[in-house]
Coordinates of C-alpha atoms in Angstrom, one line a residue:
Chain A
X1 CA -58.1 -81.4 -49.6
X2 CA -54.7 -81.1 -48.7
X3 CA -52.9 -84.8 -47.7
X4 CA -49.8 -86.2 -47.2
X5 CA -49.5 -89.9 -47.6
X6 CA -46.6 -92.3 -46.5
X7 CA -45.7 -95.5 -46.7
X8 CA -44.9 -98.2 -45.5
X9 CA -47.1 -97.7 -42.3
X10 CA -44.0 -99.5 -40.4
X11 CA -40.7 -101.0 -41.3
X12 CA -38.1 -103.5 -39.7
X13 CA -34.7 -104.0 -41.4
X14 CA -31.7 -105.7 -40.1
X15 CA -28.8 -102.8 -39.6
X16 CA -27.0 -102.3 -42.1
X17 CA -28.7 -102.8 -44.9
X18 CA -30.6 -99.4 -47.0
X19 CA -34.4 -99.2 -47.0
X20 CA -36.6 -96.3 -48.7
X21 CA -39.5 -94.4 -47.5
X22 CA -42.2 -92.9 -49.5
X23 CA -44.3 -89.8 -49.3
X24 CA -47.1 -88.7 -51.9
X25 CA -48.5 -85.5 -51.5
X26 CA -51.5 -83.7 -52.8
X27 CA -50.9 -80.2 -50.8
X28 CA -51.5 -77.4 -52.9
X29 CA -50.0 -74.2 -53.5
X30 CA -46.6 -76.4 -53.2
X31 CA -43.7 -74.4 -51.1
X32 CA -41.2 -77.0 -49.9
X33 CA -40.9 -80.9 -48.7
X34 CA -39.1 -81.6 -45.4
X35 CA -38.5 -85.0 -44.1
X36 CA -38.1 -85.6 -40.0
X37 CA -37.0 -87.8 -37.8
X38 CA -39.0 -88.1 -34.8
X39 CA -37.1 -90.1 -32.0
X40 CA -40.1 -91.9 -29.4
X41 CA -40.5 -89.5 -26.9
X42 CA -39.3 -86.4 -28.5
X43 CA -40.1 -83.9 -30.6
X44 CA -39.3 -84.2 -34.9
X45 CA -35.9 -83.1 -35.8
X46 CA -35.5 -81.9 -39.6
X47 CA -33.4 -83.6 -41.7
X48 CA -34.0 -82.0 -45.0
X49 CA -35.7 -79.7 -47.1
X50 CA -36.5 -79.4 -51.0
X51 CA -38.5 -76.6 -52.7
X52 CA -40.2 -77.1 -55.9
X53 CA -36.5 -76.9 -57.8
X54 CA -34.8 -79.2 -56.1
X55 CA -35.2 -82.9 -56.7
X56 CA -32.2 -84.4 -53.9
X57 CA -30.8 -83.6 -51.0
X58 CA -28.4 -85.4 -48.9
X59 CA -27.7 -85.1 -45.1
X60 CA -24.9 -87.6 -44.4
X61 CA -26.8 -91.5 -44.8
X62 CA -30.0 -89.4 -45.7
X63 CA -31.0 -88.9 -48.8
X64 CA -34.3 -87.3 -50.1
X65 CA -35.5 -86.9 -53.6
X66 CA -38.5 -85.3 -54.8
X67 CA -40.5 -85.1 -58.6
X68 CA -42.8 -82.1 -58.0
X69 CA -44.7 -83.1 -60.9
X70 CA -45.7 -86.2 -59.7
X71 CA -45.9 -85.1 -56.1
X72 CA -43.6 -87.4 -54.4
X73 CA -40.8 -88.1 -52.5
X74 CA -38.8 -90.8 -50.9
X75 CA -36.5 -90.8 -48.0
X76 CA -33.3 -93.6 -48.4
X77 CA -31.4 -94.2 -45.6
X78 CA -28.2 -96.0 -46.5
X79 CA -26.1 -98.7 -44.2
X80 CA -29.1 -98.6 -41.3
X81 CA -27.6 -98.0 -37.6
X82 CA -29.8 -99.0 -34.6
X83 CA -30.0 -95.0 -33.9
X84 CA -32.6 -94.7 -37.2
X85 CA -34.7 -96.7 -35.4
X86 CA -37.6 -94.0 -35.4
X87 CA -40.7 -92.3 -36.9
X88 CA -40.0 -90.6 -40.0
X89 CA -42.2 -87.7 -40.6
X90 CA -43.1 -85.9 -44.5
X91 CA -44.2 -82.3 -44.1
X92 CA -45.1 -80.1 -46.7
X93 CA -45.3 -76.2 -47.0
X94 CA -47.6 -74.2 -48.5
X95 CA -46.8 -71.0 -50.7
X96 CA -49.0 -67.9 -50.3
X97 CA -49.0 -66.7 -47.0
X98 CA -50.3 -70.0 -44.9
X99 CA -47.7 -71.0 -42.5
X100 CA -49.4 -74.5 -41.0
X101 CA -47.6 -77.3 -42.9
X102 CA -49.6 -80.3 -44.0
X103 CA -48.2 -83.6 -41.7
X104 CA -48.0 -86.8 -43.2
X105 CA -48.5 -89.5 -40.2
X106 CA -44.7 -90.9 -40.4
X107 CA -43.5 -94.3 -41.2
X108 CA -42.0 -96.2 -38.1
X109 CA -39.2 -97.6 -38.6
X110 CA -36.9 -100.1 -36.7
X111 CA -33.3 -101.5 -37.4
X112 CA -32.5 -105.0 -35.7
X113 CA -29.2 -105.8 -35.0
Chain B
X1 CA -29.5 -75.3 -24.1
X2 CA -31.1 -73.3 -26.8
X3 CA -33.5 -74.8 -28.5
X4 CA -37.3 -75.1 -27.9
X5 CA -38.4 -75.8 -24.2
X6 CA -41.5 -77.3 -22.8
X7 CA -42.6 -77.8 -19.1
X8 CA -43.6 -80.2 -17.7
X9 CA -42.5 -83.2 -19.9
X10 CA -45.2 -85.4 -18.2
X11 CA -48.5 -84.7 -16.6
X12 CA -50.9 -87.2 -15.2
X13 CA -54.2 -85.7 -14.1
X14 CA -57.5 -86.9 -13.1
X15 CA -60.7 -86.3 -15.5
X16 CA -62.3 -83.3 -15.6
X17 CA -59.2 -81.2 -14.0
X18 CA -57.5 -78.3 -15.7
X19 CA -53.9 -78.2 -16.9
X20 CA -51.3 -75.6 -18.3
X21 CA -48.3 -76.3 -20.5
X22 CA -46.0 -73.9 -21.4
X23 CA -43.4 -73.2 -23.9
X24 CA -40.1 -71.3 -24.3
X25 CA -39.2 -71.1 -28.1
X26 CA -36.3 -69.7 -29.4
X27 CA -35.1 -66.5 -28.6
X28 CA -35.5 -64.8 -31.5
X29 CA -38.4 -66.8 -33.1
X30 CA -41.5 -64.6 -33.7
X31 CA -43.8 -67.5 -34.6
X32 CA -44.9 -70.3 -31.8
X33 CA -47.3 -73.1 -32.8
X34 CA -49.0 -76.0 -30.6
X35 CA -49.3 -79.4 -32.1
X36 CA -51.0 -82.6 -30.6
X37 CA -50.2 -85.5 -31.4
X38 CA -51.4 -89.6 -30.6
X39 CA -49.6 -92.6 -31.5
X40 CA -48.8 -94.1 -34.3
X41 CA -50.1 -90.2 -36.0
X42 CA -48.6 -87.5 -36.9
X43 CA -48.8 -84.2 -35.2
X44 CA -51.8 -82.2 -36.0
X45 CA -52.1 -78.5 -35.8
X46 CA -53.8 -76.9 -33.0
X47 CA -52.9 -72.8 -33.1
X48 CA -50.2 -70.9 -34.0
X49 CA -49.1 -67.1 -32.6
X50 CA -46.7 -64.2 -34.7
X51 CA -45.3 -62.2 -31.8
X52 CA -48.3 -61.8 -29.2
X53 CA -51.2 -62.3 -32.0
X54 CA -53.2 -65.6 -32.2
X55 CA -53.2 -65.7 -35.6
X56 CA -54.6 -69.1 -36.5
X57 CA -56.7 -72.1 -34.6
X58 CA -57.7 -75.3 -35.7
X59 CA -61.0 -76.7 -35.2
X60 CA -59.6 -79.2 -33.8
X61 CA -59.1 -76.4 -30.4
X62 CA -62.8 -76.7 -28.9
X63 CA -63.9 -73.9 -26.1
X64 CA -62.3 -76.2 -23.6
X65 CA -58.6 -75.0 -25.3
X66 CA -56.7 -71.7 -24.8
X67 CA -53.3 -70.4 -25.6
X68 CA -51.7 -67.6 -25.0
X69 CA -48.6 -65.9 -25.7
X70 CA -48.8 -62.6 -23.9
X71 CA -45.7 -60.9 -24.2
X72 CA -44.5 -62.7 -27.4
X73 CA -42.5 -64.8 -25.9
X74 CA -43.3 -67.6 -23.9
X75 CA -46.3 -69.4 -24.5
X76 CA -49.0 -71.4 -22.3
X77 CA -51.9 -73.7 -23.4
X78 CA -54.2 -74.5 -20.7
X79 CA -57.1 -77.4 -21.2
X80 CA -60.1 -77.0 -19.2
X81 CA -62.2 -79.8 -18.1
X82 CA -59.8 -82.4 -19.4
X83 CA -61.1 -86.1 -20.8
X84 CA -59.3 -88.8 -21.3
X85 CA -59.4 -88.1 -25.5
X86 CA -57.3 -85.5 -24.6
X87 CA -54.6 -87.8 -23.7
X88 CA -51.9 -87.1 -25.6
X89 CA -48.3 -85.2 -26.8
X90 CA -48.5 -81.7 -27.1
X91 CA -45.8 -80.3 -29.1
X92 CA -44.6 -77.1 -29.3
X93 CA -42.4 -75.3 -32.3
X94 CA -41.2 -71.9 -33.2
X95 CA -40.1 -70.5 -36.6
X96 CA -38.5 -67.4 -37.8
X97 CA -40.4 -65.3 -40.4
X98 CA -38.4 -64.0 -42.4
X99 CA -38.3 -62.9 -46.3
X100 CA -36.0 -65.5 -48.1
X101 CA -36.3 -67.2 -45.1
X102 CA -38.0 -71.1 -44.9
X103 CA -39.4 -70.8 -41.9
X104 CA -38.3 -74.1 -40.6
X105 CA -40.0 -75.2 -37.5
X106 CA -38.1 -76.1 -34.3
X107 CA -39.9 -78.5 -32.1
X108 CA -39.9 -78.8 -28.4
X109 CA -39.1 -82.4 -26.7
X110 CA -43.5 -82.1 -25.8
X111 CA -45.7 -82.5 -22.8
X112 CA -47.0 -86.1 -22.5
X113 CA -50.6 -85.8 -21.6
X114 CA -52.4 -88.8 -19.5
X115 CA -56.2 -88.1 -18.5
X116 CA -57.4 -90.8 -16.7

């Protein structure tokens, strides 16, 4: 069965400091890894993407890193601003022909001041 | 504004009465899917079009579901006999398919569901 599992559940940091988010995936045939950001009350915004030969990716404080043959990924966010306060959502592609994405559940997170 | 659309962004209704959501994607997206989703989850898949064809449906979409996107543009999703499970946020994304292409998914702001 095809899952994507992330964790923590939930996370609070004080801003500016870094935190990392994980994402373990058993979603097979493998296409690509996107990470979102999913504001309350709006609809997930990509942040990045990796395919199956690509192991970072950076988007400004965003990074995300991916090891294909373990099947995960993790999401750091570096020097926190009270805007990343969100749900962070790991979605993975399938190869082949499917075009419905496997959705992890997110990881809430929330930056104090 | 040119990104995905979704109307209303809030509907309260009474048990057992029908509602319609629609969509406007992106203009030159050929693919349109409907997600649902409850807090704390992520979104699950409900259907998803190419052009005009309904090309996929979850079985999570019981009889009580039905989409449509008649013209391939614009997209409704009307729930029949609604119950208060179906209280939720009903998302709305568009791709384009397109060889070479990653068909990254741009998602509407959602209709906030409340059955009561």
């Amino acid at each position: 069965k095809n899952q994507v599992e992330q964790s923590p559940q939930s996370l609070i940091i004080l801003e500016g400091k870094n935190c990392t988010l994980q994402c373990n995936y058993t979603v097979s045939p493998f296409s690509n890894l996107r990470w979102y950001k999913q504001d309350t009350g709006r609809g997930p915004v990509s942040l990045t993407i990796m395919t199956f030969s690509e192991n970072t990716k950076s988007n400004g404080r965003y990074t995300a890193t991916l090891d294909a043959d373990t099947k995960q990924s993790s999401l750091h966010i570096t020097a926190s601003q009270l805007s990343d306060s969100a749900s962070y959502i790991c979605v993975v592609g399938l190869s082949g022909g499917s075009y419905i994405p496997t959705f992890g559940r997110g990881t809430s997170l929330i930056v104090h001041p | 504004d040119t990104g995905v659309s979704q109307n209303p962004r809030h509907k309260i209704t009474k048990r057992g009465q029908n509602v319609t959501f629609r969509c406007d994607p992106i203009s030159e997206h050929n693919r349109l899917y409907w997600y649902r989703q409850t807090l704390g989850q992520g979104p699950e898949f409900l259907t998803y079009f190419q052009n005009e064809a309904q090309l996929e449906k979850s079985r999570l979409l019981s009889d009580r579901f039905s989409a449509e996107r008649p013209k391939g543009s614009f997209s409704t999703l009307e729930i029949q006999r609604t119950e208060q499970g179906d209280s939720a946020m009903y998302l709305c994304a568009s791709s384009l398919a397109r060889r070479g292409n990653d068909n990254e998914q741009f998602f509407g702001p959602g209709t906030r569901l409340t059955v009561l």
